[in-house]
mmCIF file with all atom_site columns, N, CA and C in Angstrom:
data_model
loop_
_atom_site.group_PDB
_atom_site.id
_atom_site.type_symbol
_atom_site.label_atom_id
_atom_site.label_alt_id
_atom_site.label_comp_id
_atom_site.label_asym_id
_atom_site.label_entity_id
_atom_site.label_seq_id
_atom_site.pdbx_PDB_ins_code
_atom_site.Cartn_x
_atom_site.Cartn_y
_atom_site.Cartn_z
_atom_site.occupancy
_atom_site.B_iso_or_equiv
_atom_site.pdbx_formal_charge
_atom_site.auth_seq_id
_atom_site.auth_comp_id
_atom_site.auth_asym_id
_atom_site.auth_atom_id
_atom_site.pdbx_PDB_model_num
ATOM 1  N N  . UNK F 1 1  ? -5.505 -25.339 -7.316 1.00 55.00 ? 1  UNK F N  1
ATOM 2  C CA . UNK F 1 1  ? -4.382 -24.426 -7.036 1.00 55.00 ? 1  UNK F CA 1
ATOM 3  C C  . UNK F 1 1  ? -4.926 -23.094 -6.513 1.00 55.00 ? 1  UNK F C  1
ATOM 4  N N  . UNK F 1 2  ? -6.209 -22.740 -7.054 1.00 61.00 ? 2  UNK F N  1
ATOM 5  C CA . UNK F 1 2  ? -6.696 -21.430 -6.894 1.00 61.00 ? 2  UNK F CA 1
ATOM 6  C C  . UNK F 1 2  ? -7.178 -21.713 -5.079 1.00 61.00 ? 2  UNK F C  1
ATOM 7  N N  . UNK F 1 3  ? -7.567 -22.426 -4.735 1.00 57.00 ? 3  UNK F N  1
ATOM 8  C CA . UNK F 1 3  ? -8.358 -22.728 -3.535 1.00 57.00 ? 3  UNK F CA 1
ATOM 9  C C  . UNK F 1 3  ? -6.578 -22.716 -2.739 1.00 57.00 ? 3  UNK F C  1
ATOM 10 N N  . UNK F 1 4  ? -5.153 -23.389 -2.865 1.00 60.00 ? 4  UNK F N  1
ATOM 11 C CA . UNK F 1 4  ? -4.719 -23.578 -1.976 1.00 60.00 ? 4  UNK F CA 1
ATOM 12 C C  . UNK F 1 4  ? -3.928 -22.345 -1.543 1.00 60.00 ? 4  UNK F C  1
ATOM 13 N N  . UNK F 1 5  ? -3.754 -21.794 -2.820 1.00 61.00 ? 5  UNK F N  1
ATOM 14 C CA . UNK F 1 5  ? -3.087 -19.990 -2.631 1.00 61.00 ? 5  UNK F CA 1
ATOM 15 C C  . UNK F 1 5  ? -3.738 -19.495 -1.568 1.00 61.00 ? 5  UNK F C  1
ATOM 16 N N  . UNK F 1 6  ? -5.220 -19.003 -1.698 1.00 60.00 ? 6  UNK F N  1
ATOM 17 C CA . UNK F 1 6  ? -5.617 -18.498 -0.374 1.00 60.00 ? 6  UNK F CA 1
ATOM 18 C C  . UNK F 1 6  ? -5.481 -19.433 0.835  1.00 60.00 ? 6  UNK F C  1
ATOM 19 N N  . UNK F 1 7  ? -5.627 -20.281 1.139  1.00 58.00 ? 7  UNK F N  1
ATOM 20 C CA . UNK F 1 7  ? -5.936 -21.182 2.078  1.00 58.00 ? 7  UNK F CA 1
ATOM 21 C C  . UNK F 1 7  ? -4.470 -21.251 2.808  1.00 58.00 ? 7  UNK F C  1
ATOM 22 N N  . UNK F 1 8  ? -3.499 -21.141 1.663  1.00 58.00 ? 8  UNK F N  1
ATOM 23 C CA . UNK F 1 8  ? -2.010 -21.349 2.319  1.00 58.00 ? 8  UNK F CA 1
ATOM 24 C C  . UNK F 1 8  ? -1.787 -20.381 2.970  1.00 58.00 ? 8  UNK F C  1
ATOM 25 N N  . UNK F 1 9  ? -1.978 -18.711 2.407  1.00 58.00 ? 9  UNK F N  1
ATOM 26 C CA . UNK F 1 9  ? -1.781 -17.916 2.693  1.00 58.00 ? 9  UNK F CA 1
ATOM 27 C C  . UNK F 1 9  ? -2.524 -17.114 4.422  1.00 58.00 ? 9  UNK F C  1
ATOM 28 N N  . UNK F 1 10 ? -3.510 -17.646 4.154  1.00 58.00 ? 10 UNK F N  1
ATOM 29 C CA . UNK F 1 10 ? -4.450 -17.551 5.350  1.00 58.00 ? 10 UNK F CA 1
ATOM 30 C C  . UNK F 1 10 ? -3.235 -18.029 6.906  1.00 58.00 ? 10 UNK F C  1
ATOM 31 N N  . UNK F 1 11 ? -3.077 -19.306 6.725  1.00 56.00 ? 11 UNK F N  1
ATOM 32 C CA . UNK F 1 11 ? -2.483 -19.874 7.979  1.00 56.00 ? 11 UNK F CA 1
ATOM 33 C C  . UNK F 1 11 ? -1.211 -19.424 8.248  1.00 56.00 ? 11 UNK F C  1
ATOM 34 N N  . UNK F 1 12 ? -0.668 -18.897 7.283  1.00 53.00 ? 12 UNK F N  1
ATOM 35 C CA . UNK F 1 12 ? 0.612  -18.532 6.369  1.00 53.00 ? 12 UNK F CA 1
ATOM 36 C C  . UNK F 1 12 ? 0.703  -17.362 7.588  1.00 53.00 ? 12 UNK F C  1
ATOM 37 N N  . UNK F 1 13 ? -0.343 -15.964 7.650  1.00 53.00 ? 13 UNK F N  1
ATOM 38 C CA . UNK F 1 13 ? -0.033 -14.550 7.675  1.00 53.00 ? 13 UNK F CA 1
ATOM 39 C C  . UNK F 1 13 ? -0.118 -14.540 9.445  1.00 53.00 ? 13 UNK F C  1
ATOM 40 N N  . UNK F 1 14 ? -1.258 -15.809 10.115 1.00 55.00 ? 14 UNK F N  1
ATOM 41 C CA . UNK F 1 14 ? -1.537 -16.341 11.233 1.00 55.00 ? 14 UNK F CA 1
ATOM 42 C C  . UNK F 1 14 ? -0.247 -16.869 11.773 1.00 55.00 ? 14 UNK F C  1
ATOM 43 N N  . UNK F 1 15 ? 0.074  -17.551 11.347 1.00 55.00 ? 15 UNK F N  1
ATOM 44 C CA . UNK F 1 15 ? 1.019  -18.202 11.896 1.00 55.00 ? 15 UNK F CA 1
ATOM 45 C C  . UNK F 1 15 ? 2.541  -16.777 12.774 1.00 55.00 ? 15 UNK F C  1
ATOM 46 N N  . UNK F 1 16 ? 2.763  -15.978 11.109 1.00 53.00 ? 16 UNK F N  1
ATOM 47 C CA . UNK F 1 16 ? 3.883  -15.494 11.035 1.00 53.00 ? 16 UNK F CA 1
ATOM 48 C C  . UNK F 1 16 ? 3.612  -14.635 12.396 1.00 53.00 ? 16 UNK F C  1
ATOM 49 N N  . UNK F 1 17 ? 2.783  -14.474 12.237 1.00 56.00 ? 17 UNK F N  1
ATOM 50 C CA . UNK F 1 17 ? 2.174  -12.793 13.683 1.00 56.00 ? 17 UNK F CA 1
ATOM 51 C C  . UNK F 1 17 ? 2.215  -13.251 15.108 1.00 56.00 ? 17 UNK F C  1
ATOM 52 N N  . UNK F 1 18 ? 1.967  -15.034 15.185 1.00 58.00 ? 18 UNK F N  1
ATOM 53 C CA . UNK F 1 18 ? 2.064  -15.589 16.331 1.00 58.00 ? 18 UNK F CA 1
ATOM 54 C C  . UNK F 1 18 ? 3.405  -15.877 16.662 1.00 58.00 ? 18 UNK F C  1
ATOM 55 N N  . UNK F 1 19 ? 4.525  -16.312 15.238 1.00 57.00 ? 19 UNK F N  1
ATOM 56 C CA . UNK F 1 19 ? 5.970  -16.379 15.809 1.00 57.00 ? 19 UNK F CA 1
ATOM 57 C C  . UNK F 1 19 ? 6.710  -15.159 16.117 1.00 57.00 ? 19 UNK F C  1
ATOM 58 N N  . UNK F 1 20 ? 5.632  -13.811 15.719 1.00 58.00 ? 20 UNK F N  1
ATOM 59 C CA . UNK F 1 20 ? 6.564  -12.972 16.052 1.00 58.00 ? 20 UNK F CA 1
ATOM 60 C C  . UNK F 1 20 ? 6.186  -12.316 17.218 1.00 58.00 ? 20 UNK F C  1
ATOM 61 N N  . UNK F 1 21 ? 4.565  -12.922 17.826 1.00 60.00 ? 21 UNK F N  1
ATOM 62 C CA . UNK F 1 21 ? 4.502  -12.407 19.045 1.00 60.00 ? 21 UNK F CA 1
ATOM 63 C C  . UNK F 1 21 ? 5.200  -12.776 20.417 1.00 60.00 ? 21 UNK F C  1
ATOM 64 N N  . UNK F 1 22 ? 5.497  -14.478 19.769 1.00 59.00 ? 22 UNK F N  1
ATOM 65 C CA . UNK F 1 22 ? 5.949  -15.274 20.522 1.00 59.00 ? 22 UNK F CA 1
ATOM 66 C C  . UNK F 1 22 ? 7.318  -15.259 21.023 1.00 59.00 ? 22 UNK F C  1
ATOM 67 N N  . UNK F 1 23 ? 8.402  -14.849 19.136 1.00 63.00 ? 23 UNK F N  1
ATOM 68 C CA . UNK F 1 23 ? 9.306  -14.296 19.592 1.00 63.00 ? 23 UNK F CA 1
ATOM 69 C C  . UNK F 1 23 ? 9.761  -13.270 20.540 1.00 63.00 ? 23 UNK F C  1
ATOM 70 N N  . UNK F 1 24 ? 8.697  -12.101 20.425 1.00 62.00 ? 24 UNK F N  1
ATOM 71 C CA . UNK F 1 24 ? 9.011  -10.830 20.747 1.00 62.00 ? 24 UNK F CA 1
ATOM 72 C C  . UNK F 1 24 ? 8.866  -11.290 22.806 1.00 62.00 ? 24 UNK F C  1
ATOM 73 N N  . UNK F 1 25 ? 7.605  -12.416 23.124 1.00 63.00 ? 25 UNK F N  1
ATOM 74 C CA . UNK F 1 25 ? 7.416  -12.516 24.291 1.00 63.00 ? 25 UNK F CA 1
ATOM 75 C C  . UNK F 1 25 ? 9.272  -13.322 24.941 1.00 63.00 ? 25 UNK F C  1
ATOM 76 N N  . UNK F 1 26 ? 9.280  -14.424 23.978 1.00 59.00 ? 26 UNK F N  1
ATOM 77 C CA . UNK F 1 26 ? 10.054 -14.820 24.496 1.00 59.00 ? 26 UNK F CA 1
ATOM 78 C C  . UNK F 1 26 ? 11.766 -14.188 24.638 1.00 59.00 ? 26 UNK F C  1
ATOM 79 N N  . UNK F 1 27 ? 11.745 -13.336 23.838 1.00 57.00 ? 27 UNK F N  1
ATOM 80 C CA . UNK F 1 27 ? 13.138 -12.506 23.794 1.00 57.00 ? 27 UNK F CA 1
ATOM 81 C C  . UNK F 1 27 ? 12.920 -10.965 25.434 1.00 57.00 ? 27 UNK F C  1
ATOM 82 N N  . UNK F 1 28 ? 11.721 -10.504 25.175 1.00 59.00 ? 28 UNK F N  1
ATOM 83 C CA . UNK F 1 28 ? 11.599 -10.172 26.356 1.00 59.00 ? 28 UNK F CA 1
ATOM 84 C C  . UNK F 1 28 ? 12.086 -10.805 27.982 1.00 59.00 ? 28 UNK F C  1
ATOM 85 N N  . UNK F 1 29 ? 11.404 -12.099 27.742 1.00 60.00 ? 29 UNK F N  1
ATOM 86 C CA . UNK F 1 29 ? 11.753 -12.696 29.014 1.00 60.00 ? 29 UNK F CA 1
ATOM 87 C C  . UNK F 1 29 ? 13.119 -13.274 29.046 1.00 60.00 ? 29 UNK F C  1
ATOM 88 N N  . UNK F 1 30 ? 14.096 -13.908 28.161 1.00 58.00 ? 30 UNK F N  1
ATOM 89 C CA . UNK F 1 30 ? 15.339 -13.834 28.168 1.00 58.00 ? 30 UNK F CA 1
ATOM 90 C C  . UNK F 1 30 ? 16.179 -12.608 28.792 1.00 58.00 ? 30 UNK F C  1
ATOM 91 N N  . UNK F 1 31 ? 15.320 -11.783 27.743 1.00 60.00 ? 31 UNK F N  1
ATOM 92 C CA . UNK F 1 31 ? 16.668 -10.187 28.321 1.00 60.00 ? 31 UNK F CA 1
ATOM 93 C C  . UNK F 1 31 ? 16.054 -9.737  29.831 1.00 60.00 ? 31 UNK F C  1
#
């Protein structure tokens, strides 16, 4: 459990920064 907390969290904080870059690209190019 101790190993998957970090490990989750890792891909977890990656992930979120890419949907929001992604969002932010793709709402740009909409508007």
């Amino acid at each position: 459990e101790e190993i998957f907390d970090p490990i989750v969290q890792t891909p977890s904080h990656v992930e979120n920064t890419d949907d929001e870059e992604n969002d932010e690209d793709s709402h740009g190019m909409n508007v």
